[in-house]
Amino acid sequence: MWRDRLLLAATFTAIFSADLYFILLPKLRRMGQGSRQFCSCGPSNISLPGQGGLATPHLSNWTYVPPLGALTTDSTGSKLGRLFAHPLYNIQTPALGPEEKLLLVEQLMEYYRKKMSRRVDHSAAAVSNISVTEHEVTFDPDASWLKFHLGINRYALYSRDDPAVPQLLEDMQGMAVVSADYTQDEKALKGVCDCTQVVKPSGHHLKLALKMHNFAKAMFKPMRQQRDEETPEDVFYFVDLQRHNAEIAAFHLDRVLDFRRVPPVTGRLVNVTGEILQVTHNEDLRAVFFTSPANNTCFFAKCLYVCKTEYAVCGNPNLLEGSLSAYLPGLSIAPRISIPNPWIRSYTFTGREEWEVNPFYCDTIKKLYPYNSGNRLLNIIDMSIFDFLTGNMDRHHYEIFTKFGDEGFILHLDNARGFGKHSHDEMSILAPLSQCCMIKSSTLVRLQLLARPEFRLSDVMRESLKEDPLRPILTEPHLLALDRRLQKVLRVVQRCIRRQGRDEVVTKDFAKSTGKPQTATEMKQTR
């Protein structure tokens, strides 16, 4: 009996040792390796985040490509580098056909060859009795801004690994300005420009279009508010100042969220005398320049409301901070349209829109074209999450490229009214999400990833913004507000899932669409 018990104990010990050595120990090793570095293998082995069983994306028709230098980036302690090395940020879109690219090389080059041949020398004859500095303009077919335009496709403004974007940011910081003029908004106000397709002028903003020596073009928004100032509580969102640092921060946030729907933006010190006044042929623009009592060069906008010397911006004595946003291709070569936001706010002191008083408003929107099918409504919800994180209440319209039809992505343009209040979270911005209870799987899993300590949103944003020459771009309270707001977005999603179930709320969107975008006529025929 004693020998039998001893033999039985030895047998169990051997079995347990074998399990420990061959099964449990390898699993523990793999877990330990996974906590130290990210997988650099193929898509079949990708481990994607999931919190509370919310989302596990399907990766059919998409491939994971590990980025160059992913392992070396991981070893530097860079959270941003580890984020961009994560499999979720390296799911490559399928090969793009001509119909999925906004512009083709031959088309764009022919456009600028004709533009170059039509270029007229404006010196002396264009402006009477005014000395204008003339710069030589050359066309470089390898310019970074041209590569950026050629990289725009059906899915985003640029690919995750497009080298043209960081090069364009660097170029915009030093490119010679050869011409300054009013933007389309101001020209539309004056009746000079018929830009009603995409321009909704409010007559409040101070921004200029700057042309560079190689035909590049950027929108300049000057500094109007110090970084540590908050928008006063009694100021309505539609008369709030535009902030240059908000434009810069919005570009970085859009990239961190992997939307890639904001054109590249960088900060720059601009000489308002040498790079605006002395290179403009526009007499109206020259007329708003003056010298302040402190001997600083100042200018103000010509518009409907707050456009007088009291609201001017001034150099110190000539240098002025501002944001430079890369222009998108012109409307004549890449048409786009402006569409009212279904969750547009009232732009009066007393009015309220239907969505503000009707909690079932989204049920009506879901029945209307183009929100009754495809990704348009989901893209609106993406935009509302983006705006909530920045605190931007001024999203009255959105724009899309007409070439991509109803399935095209929404451009996240004009973000200068964000980051005004770090101490207040405006939950009404999230109305599209809270009322519709829908979210893309890709959006949700990235939000969950950015809520983790190892990829904390405020940390990666702080690191990303250090790349800008005007750093610091955001104060610490604004950075910390991003984490707080992200948690609120996730809580809204969790409440929706508890009410309706995950399958009704989380929409799988990783698989490539097999149907071509439908036109408005085709949609009406099928309804």
PDB file of C-alpha atoms in Angstrom, residues 79-327:
ATOM      1  CA  LYS A  79       5.823  56.158 -26.492  1.00  0.00           C
ATOM      2  CA  LEU A  80       5.011  57.773 -29.827  1.00  0.00           C
ATOM      3  CA  GLY A  81       7.451  55.473 -31.595  1.00  0.00           C
ATOM      4  CA  ARG A  82       5.960  52.409 -29.920  1.00  0.00           C
ATOM      5  CA  LEU A  83       2.462  53.608 -30.808  1.00  0.00           C
ATOM      6  CA  PHE A  84       3.269  53.987 -34.486  1.00  0.00           C
ATOM      7  CA  ALA A  85       5.058  50.605 -34.411  1.00  0.00           C
ATOM      8  CA  HIS A  86       1.945  48.901 -33.025  1.00  0.00           C
ATOM      9  CA  PRO A  87       0.137  46.537 -35.444  1.00  0.00           C
ATOM     10  CA  LEU A  88      -2.964  48.746 -35.346  1.00  0.00           C
ATOM     11  CA  TYR A  89      -0.927  51.528 -36.938  1.00  0.00           C
ATOM     12  CA  ASN A  90       0.620  49.281 -39.573  1.00  0.00           C
ATOM     13  CA  ILE A  91      -2.397  47.803 -41.289  1.00  0.00           C
ATOM     14  CA  GLN A  92      -1.748  48.733 -44.895  1.00  0.00           C
ATOM     15  CA  THR A  93      -4.604  49.449 -47.277  1.00  0.00           C
ATOM     16  CA  PRO A  94      -4.841  47.305 -50.408  1.00  0.00           C
ATOM     17  CA  ALA A  95      -3.101  48.404 -53.589  1.00  0.00           C
ATOM     18  CA  LEU A  96      -4.760  51.551 -54.895  1.00  0.00           C
ATOM     19  CA  GLY A  97      -6.168  51.699 -58.389  1.00  0.00           C
ATOM     20  CA  PRO A  98      -6.449  54.938 -60.413  1.00  0.00           C
ATOM     21  CA  GLU A  99     -10.056  55.414 -59.297  1.00  0.00           C
ATOM     22  CA  GLU A 100      -8.963  55.353 -55.637  1.00  0.00           C
ATOM     23  CA  LYS A 101      -6.313  58.050 -56.034  1.00  0.00           C
ATOM     24  CA  LEU A 102      -7.380  61.678 -56.023  1.00  0.00           C
ATOM     25  CA  LEU A 103      -4.866  62.713 -58.696  1.00  0.00           C
ATOM     26  CA  LEU A 104      -2.642  60.975 -61.215  1.00  0.00           C
ATOM     27  CA  VAL A 105       0.941  62.087 -61.843  1.00  0.00           C
ATOM     28  CA  GLU A 106       0.411  63.016 -65.495  1.00  0.00           C
ATOM     29  CA  GLN A 107      -2.753  64.965 -64.658  1.00  0.00           C
ATOM     30  CA  LEU A 108      -1.088  67.022 -61.921  1.00  0.00           C
ATOM     31  CA  MET A 109       2.095  67.724 -63.876  1.00  0.00           C
ATOM     32  CA  GLU A 110       0.158  68.888 -66.925  1.00  0.00           C
ATOM     33  CA  TYR A 111      -1.917  71.193 -64.705  1.00  0.00           C
ATOM     34  CA  TYR A 112       1.166  72.918 -63.301  1.00  0.00           C
ATOM     35  CA  ARG A 113       2.979  73.055 -66.634  1.00  0.00           C
ATOM     36  CA  LYS A 114       0.058  75.053 -67.986  1.00  0.00           C
ATOM     37  CA  LYS A 115      -0.013  77.174 -64.862  1.00  0.00           C
ATOM     38  CA  MET A 116       3.684  77.917 -65.203  1.00  0.00           C
ATOM     39  CA  SER A 117       3.308  78.901 -68.849  1.00  0.00           C
ATOM     40  CA  ARG A 118       0.437  81.265 -68.015  1.00  0.00           C
ATOM     41  CA  ARG A 119       2.312  82.959 -65.204  1.00  0.00           C
ATOM     42  CA  VAL A 120       2.457  86.706 -65.743  1.00  0.00           C
ATOM     43  CA  ASP A 121       5.095  88.997 -64.328  1.00  0.00           C
ATOM     44  CA  HIS A 122       3.222  91.369 -61.995  1.00  0.00           C
ATOM     45  CA  SER A 123       6.126  93.651 -61.259  1.00  0.00           C
ATOM     46  CA  ALA A 124       5.484  97.419 -61.631  1.00  0.00           C
ATOM     47  CA  ALA A 125       2.400  97.071 -63.802  1.00  0.00           C
ATOM     48  CA  ALA A 126       0.228  95.231 -61.286  1.00  0.00           C
ATOM     49  CA  VAL A 127       0.378  97.794 -58.495  1.00  0.00           C
ATOM     50  CA  SER A 128       0.884 101.473 -59.073  1.00  0.00           C
ATOM     51  CA  ASN A 129       3.163 103.562 -56.845  1.00  0.00           C
ATOM     52  CA  ILE A 130       3.963 100.530 -54.663  1.00  0.00           C
ATOM     53  CA  SER A 131       7.295  98.792 -54.268  1.00  0.00           C
ATOM     54  CA  VAL A 132       6.764  95.027 -54.267  1.00  0.00           C
ATOM     55  CA  THR A 133       9.568  92.534 -53.718  1.00  0.00           C
ATOM     56  CA  GLU A 134       9.649  90.069 -56.602  1.00  0.00           C
ATOM     57  CA  HIS A 135      10.967  86.531 -56.096  1.00  0.00           C
ATOM     58  CA  GLU A 136      11.852  83.955 -58.704  1.00  0.00           C
ATOM     59  CA  VAL A 137       9.295  81.156 -58.897  1.00  0.00           C
ATOM     60  CA  THR A 138      10.314  77.704 -60.097  1.00  0.00           C
ATOM     61  CA  PHE A 139       8.401  74.473 -60.500  1.00  0.00           C
ATOM     62  CA  ASP A 140       9.952  71.384 -58.909  1.00  0.00           C
ATOM     63  CA  PRO A 141       8.182  68.134 -59.894  1.00  0.00           C
ATOM     64  CA  ASP A 142       9.793  66.410 -56.898  1.00  0.00           C
ATOM     65  CA  ALA A 143       8.570  68.966 -54.326  1.00  0.00           C
ATOM     66  CA  SER A 144       7.193  67.505 -51.098  1.00  0.00           C
ATOM     67  CA  TRP A 145       3.883  69.363 -51.440  1.00  0.00           C
ATOM     68  CA  LEU A 146       3.301  67.769 -54.858  1.00  0.00           C
ATOM     69  CA  LYS A 147       4.027  64.337 -53.413  1.00  0.00           C
ATOM     70  CA  PHE A 148       1.552  65.083 -50.631  1.00  0.00           C
ATOM     71  CA  HIS A 149      -1.130  65.916 -53.213  1.00  0.00           C
ATOM     72  CA  LEU A 150      -0.367  62.747 -55.169  1.00  0.00           C
ATOM     73  CA  GLY A 151      -0.671  60.665 -51.992  1.00  0.00           C
ATOM     74  CA  ILE A 152      -4.285  61.656 -51.292  1.00  0.00           C
ATOM     75  CA  ASN A 153      -6.533  58.635 -51.779  1.00  0.00           C
ATOM     76  CA  ARG A 154      -9.979  57.320 -51.022  1.00  0.00           C
ATOM     77  CA  TYR A 155      -9.046  56.401 -47.440  1.00  0.00           C
ATOM     78  CA  ALA A 156      -7.027  59.343 -46.136  1.00  0.00           C
ATOM     79  CA  LEU A 157      -5.016  62.447 -47.016  1.00  0.00           C
ATOM     80  CA  TYR A 158      -1.755  60.533 -46.655  1.00  0.00           C
ATOM     81  CA  SER A 159      -0.529  57.049 -45.840  1.00  0.00           C
ATOM     82  CA  ARG A 160       0.911  56.234 -42.432  1.00  0.00           C
ATOM     83  CA  ASP A 161       4.451  55.850 -43.747  1.00  0.00           C
ATOM     84  CA  ASP A 162       4.419  58.595 -46.402  1.00  0.00           C
ATOM     85  CA  PRO A 163       7.856  60.321 -46.213  1.00  0.00           C
ATOM     86  CA  ALA A 164       6.452  63.355 -48.050  1.00  0.00           C
ATOM     87  CA  VAL A 165       4.500  64.535 -44.982  1.00  0.00           C
ATOM     88  CA  PRO A 166       7.404  65.036 -42.537  1.00  0.00           C
ATOM     89  CA  GLN A 167       9.399  66.525 -45.413  1.00  0.00           C
ATOM     90  CA  LEU A 168       6.564  68.936 -46.210  1.00  0.00           C
ATOM     91  CA  LEU A 169       6.376  70.019 -42.559  1.00  0.00           C
ATOM     92  CA  GLU A 170      10.095  70.748 -42.612  1.00  0.00           C
ATOM     93  CA  ASP A 171       9.887  72.565 -45.941  1.00  0.00           C
ATOM     94  CA  MET A 172       7.010  74.812 -44.848  1.00  0.00           C
ATOM     95  CA  GLN A 173       9.099  76.004 -41.919  1.00  0.00           C
ATOM     96  CA  GLY A 174      11.675  77.542 -44.255  1.00  0.00           C
ATOM     97  CA  MET A 175      10.238  77.977 -47.760  1.00  0.00           C
ATOM     98  CA  ALA A 176      10.579  81.494 -49.171  1.00  0.00           C
ATOM     99  CA  VAL A 177       7.254  83.372 -49.342  1.00  0.00           C
ATOM    100  CA  VAL A 178       6.830  85.047 -52.728  1.00  0.00           C
ATOM    101  CA  SER A 179       3.236  86.263 -52.471  1.00  0.00           C
ATOM    102  CA  ALA A 180       0.585  86.987 -49.826  1.00  0.00           C
ATOM    103  CA  ASP A 181      -3.121  87.471 -50.375  1.00  0.00           C
ATOM    104  CA  TYR A 182      -6.501  87.130 -48.767  1.00  0.00           C
ATOM    105  CA  THR A 183      -7.969  83.624 -48.586  1.00  0.00           C
ATOM    106  CA  GLN A 184     -11.072  82.545 -50.480  1.00  0.00           C
ATOM    107  CA  ASP A 185     -13.215  83.412 -47.454  1.00  0.00           C
ATOM    108  CA  GLU A 186     -12.339  87.097 -47.591  1.00  0.00           C
ATOM    109  CA  LYS A 187     -12.580  87.192 -51.385  1.00  0.00           C
ATOM    110  CA  ALA A 188     -16.023  85.623 -51.232  1.00  0.00           C
ATOM    111  CA  LEU A 189     -17.088  88.331 -48.782  1.00  0.00           C
ATOM    112  CA  LYS A 190     -15.975  90.991 -51.236  1.00  0.00           C
ATOM    113  CA  GLY A 191     -17.652  89.272 -54.178  1.00  0.00           C
ATOM    114  CA  VAL A 192     -14.294  88.742 -55.889  1.00  0.00           C
ATOM    115  CA  CYS A 193     -14.345  84.956 -55.644  1.00  0.00           C
ATOM    116  CA  ASP A 194     -17.248  82.651 -56.429  1.00  0.00           C
ATOM    117  CA  CYS A 195     -16.283  80.022 -53.881  1.00  0.00           C
ATOM    118  CA  THR A 196     -19.722  79.104 -52.578  1.00  0.00           C
ATOM    119  CA  GLN A 197     -19.036  75.378 -53.049  1.00  0.00           C
ATOM    120  CA  VAL A 198     -16.592  75.182 -50.184  1.00  0.00           C
ATOM    121  CA  VAL A 199     -16.474  78.574 -48.493  1.00  0.00           C
ATOM    122  CA  LYS A 200     -18.805  79.591 -45.685  1.00  0.00           C
ATOM    123  CA  PRO A 201     -17.441  83.013 -44.686  1.00  0.00           C
ATOM    124  CA  SER A 202     -18.252  84.375 -41.253  1.00  0.00           C
ATOM    125  CA  GLY A 203     -16.343  87.624 -41.551  1.00  0.00           C
ATOM    126  CA  HIS A 204     -14.525  87.098 -38.291  1.00  0.00           C
ATOM    127  CA  HIS A 205     -11.198  85.490 -39.000  1.00  0.00           C
ATOM    128  CA  LEU A 206      -7.722  86.782 -39.750  1.00  0.00           C
ATOM    129  CA  LYS A 207      -5.905  84.448 -42.116  1.00  0.00           C
ATOM    130  CA  LEU A 208      -3.875  84.780 -45.287  1.00  0.00           C
ATOM    131  CA  ALA A 209      -2.868  82.633 -48.237  1.00  0.00           C
ATOM    132  CA  LEU A 210       0.918  82.529 -48.663  1.00  0.00           C
ATOM    133  CA  LYS A 211       2.485  81.303 -51.910  1.00  0.00           C
ATOM    134  CA  MET A 212       5.976  79.850 -51.820  1.00  0.00           C
ATOM    135  CA  HIS A 213       8.825  79.956 -54.325  1.00  0.00           C
ATOM    136  CA  ASN A 214       8.024  76.479 -55.757  1.00  0.00           C
ATOM    137  CA  PHE A 215       4.244  76.959 -56.258  1.00  0.00           C
ATOM    138  CA  ALA A 216       3.441  75.553 -52.821  1.00  0.00           C
ATOM    139  CA  LYS A 217       0.643  77.308 -50.971  1.00  0.00           C
ATOM    140  CA  ALA A 218      -0.164  77.476 -47.258  1.00  0.00           C
ATOM    141  CA  MET A 219      -2.780  79.163 -45.094  1.00  0.00           C
ATOM    142  CA  PHE A 220      -1.315  81.407 -42.403  1.00  0.00           C
ATOM    143  CA  LYS A 221      -3.208  81.957 -39.156  1.00  0.00           C
ATOM    144  CA  PRO A 222      -1.439  84.353 -36.777  1.00  0.00           C
ATOM    145  CA  MET A 223      -1.255  84.080 -33.019  1.00  0.00           C
ATOM    146  CA  ARG A 224      -4.314  85.715 -31.447  1.00  0.00           C
ATOM    147  CA  GLN A 225      -4.242  84.304 -27.926  1.00  0.00           C
ATOM    148  CA  GLN A 226      -1.574  83.284 -25.415  1.00  0.00           C
ATOM    149  CA  ARG A 227      -1.332  79.558 -24.733  1.00  0.00           C
ATOM    150  CA  ASP A 228      -2.248  79.869 -21.055  1.00  0.00           C
ATOM    151  CA  GLU A 229      -5.406  81.921 -21.750  1.00  0.00           C
ATOM    152  CA  GLU A 230      -8.794  80.221 -21.670  1.00  0.00           C
ATOM    153  CA  THR A 231     -11.816  81.367 -23.647  1.00  0.00           C
ATOM    154  CA  PRO A 232     -13.996  83.377 -21.226  1.00  0.00           C
ATOM    155  CA  GLU A 233     -17.154  81.591 -20.084  1.00  0.00           C
ATOM    156  CA  ASP A 234     -19.444  84.290 -21.482  1.00  0.00           C
ATOM    157  CA  VAL A 235     -18.025  84.108 -25.029  1.00  0.00           C
ATOM    158  CA  PHE A 236     -20.138  82.260 -27.608  1.00  0.00           C
ATOM    159  CA  TYR A 237     -18.332  79.634 -29.691  1.00  0.00           C
ATOM    160  CA  PHE A 238     -19.172  81.449 -32.925  1.00  0.00           C
ATOM    161  CA  VAL A 239     -17.334  84.626 -31.891  1.00  0.00           C
ATOM    162  CA  ASP A 240     -14.389  82.857 -30.260  1.00  0.00           C
ATOM    163  CA  LEU A 241     -10.883  83.691 -31.476  1.00  0.00           C
ATOM    164  CA  GLN A 242      -9.026  81.407 -33.830  1.00  0.00           C
ATOM    165  CA  ARG A 243      -5.874  79.957 -32.280  1.00  0.00           C
ATOM    166  CA  HIS A 244      -2.820  79.085 -34.343  1.00  0.00           C
ATOM    167  CA  ASN A 245      -1.637  76.516 -31.792  1.00  0.00           C
ATOM    168  CA  ALA A 246      -5.022  74.767 -32.001  1.00  0.00           C
ATOM    169  CA  GLU A 247      -4.486  74.215 -35.727  1.00  0.00           C
ATOM    170  CA  ILE A 248      -1.057  72.706 -35.029  1.00  0.00           C
ATOM    171  CA  ALA A 249      -2.284  70.513 -32.175  1.00  0.00           C
ATOM    172  CA  ALA A 250      -5.287  69.312 -34.211  1.00  0.00           C
ATOM    173  CA  PHE A 251      -2.996  68.015 -36.956  1.00  0.00           C
ATOM    174  CA  HIS A 252      -0.934  66.058 -34.445  1.00  0.00           C
ATOM    175  CA  LEU A 253      -4.034  64.670 -32.705  1.00  0.00           C
ATOM    176  CA  ASP A 254      -5.551  63.633 -36.041  1.00  0.00           C
ATOM    177  CA  ARG A 255      -2.338  61.755 -36.844  1.00  0.00           C
ATOM    178  CA  VAL A 256      -2.189  60.118 -33.386  1.00  0.00           C
ATOM    179  CA  LEU A 257      -5.803  58.953 -33.782  1.00  0.00           C
ATOM    180  CA  ASP A 258      -4.818  57.613 -37.226  1.00  0.00           C
ATOM    181  CA  PHE A 259      -7.622  59.478 -39.007  1.00  0.00           C
ATOM    182  CA  ARG A 260      -5.196  61.364 -41.295  1.00  0.00           C
ATOM    183  CA  ARG A 261      -7.913  63.799 -42.414  1.00  0.00           C
ATOM    184  CA  VAL A 262      -6.207  67.067 -41.413  1.00  0.00           C
ATOM    185  CA  PRO A 263      -3.726  68.561 -43.925  1.00  0.00           C
ATOM    186  CA  PRO A 264      -0.148  68.943 -42.592  1.00  0.00           C
ATOM    187  CA  VAL A 265       0.252  71.950 -40.261  1.00  0.00           C
ATOM    188  CA  THR A 266       3.396  73.435 -38.770  1.00  0.00           C
ATOM    189  CA  GLY A 267       4.257  76.471 -36.725  1.00  0.00           C
ATOM    190  CA  ARG A 268       6.444  79.230 -38.107  1.00  0.00           C
ATOM    191  CA  LEU A 269       7.733  82.685 -37.220  1.00  0.00           C
ATOM    192  CA  VAL A 270       6.713  84.951 -40.100  1.00  0.00           C
ATOM    193  CA  ASN A 271       8.182  88.363 -40.829  1.00  0.00           C
ATOM    194  CA  VAL A 272       4.998  90.380 -41.377  1.00  0.00           C
ATOM    195  CA  THR A 273       6.893  93.105 -43.230  1.00  0.00           C
ATOM    196  CA  GLY A 274       9.185  91.091 -45.475  1.00  0.00           C
ATOM    197  CA  GLU A 275       6.970  88.024 -45.982  1.00  0.00           C
ATOM    198  CA  ILE A 276       3.508  89.632 -46.182  1.00  0.00           C
ATOM    199  CA  LEU A 277       3.493  93.399 -46.712  1.00  0.00           C
ATOM    200  CA  GLN A 278       6.398  93.609 -49.158  1.00  0.00           C
ATOM    201  CA  VAL A 279       5.288  90.664 -51.313  1.00  0.00           C
ATOM    202  CA  THR A 280       1.556  91.353 -51.662  1.00  0.00           C
ATOM    203  CA  HIS A 281       0.029  92.921 -54.748  1.00  0.00           C
ATOM    204  CA  ASN A 282      -3.342  93.292 -53.043  1.00  0.00           C
ATOM    205  CA  GLU A 283      -3.941  96.950 -52.236  1.00  0.00           C
ATOM    206  CA  ASP A 284      -6.690  96.121 -49.741  1.00  0.00           C
ATOM    207  CA  LEU A 285      -4.288  93.929 -47.797  1.00  0.00           C
ATOM    208  CA  ARG A 286      -1.558  96.553 -47.835  1.00  0.00           C
ATOM    209  CA  ALA A 287      -4.054  99.105 -46.549  1.00  0.00           C
ATOM    210  CA  VAL A 288      -4.619  97.280 -43.234  1.00  0.00           C
ATOM    211  CA  PHE A 289      -0.948  97.470 -42.176  1.00  0.00           C
ATOM    212  CA  PHE A 290       0.155 100.093 -39.683  1.00  0.00           C
ATOM    213  CA  THR A 291       2.868 100.770 -37.108  1.00  0.00           C
ATOM    214  CA  SER A 292       1.792 100.612 -33.467  1.00  0.00           C
ATOM    215  CA  PRO A 293       2.872 103.092 -30.762  1.00  0.00           C
ATOM    216  CA  ALA A 294       5.416 100.453 -29.668  1.00  0.00           C
ATOM    217  CA  ASN A 295       6.884 100.618 -33.197  1.00  0.00           C
ATOM    218  CA  ASN A 296       5.652  97.106 -34.062  1.00  0.00           C
ATOM    219  CA  THR A 297       4.281  96.241 -37.502  1.00  0.00           C
ATOM    220  CA  CYS A 298       0.603  95.270 -37.249  1.00  0.00           C
ATOM    221  CA  PHE A 299      -2.274  94.360 -39.542  1.00  0.00           C
ATOM    222  CA  PHE A 300      -5.943  93.496 -39.195  1.00  0.00           C
ATOM    223  CA  ALA A 301      -8.629  91.865 -41.306  1.00  0.00           C
ATOM    224  CA  LYS A 302     -11.098  93.560 -43.627  1.00  0.00           C
ATOM    225  CA  CYS A 303     -14.349  91.836 -42.835  1.00  0.00           C
ATOM    226  CA  LEU A 304     -17.804  92.379 -41.378  1.00  0.00           C
ATOM    227  CA  TYR A 305     -17.405  92.497 -37.619  1.00  0.00           C
ATOM    228  CA  VAL A 306     -14.285  92.773 -35.431  1.00  0.00           C
ATOM    229  CA  CYS A 307     -12.039  94.037 -38.201  1.00  0.00           C
ATOM    230  CA  LYS A 308     -10.356  97.181 -37.015  1.00  0.00           C
ATOM    231  CA  THR A 309      -7.134  98.242 -35.356  1.00  0.00           C
ATOM    232  CA  GLU A 310      -8.308  97.176 -31.883  1.00  0.00           C
ATOM    233  CA  TYR A 311      -8.279  93.559 -33.091  1.00  0.00           C
ATOM    234  CA  ALA A 312      -5.022  93.711 -35.036  1.00  0.00           C
ATOM    235  CA  VAL A 313      -2.099  91.324 -34.615  1.00  0.00           C
ATOM    236  CA  CYS A 314       1.386  92.725 -34.277  1.00  0.00           C
ATOM    237  CA  GLY A 315       4.899  91.510 -34.863  1.00  0.00           C
ATOM    238  CA  ASN A 316       7.691  91.966 -32.367  1.00  0.00           C
ATOM    239  CA  PRO A 317       8.642  94.221 -34.068  1.00  0.00           C
ATOM    240  CA  ASN A 318       8.173  92.223 -37.290  1.00  0.00           C
ATOM    241  CA  LEU A 319       8.234  88.548 -36.305  1.00  0.00           C
ATOM    242  CA  LEU A 320       4.871  86.948 -35.604  1.00  0.00           C
ATOM    243  CA  GLU A 321       3.971  83.390 -34.587  1.00  0.00           C
ATOM    244  CA  GLY A 322       1.489  81.570 -36.738  1.00  0.00           C
ATOM    245  CA  SER A 323       0.389  78.240 -38.156  1.00  0.00           C
ATOM    246  CA  LEU A 324       0.955  77.215 -41.762  1.00  0.00           C
ATOM    247  CA  SER A 325      -1.537  74.689 -43.129  1.00  0.00           C
ATOM    248  CA  ALA A 326      -0.735  73.018 -46.433  1.00  0.00           C
ATOM    249  CA  TYR A 327      -3.334  73.780 -49.084  1.00  0.00           C
TER     250      TYR A 327
END
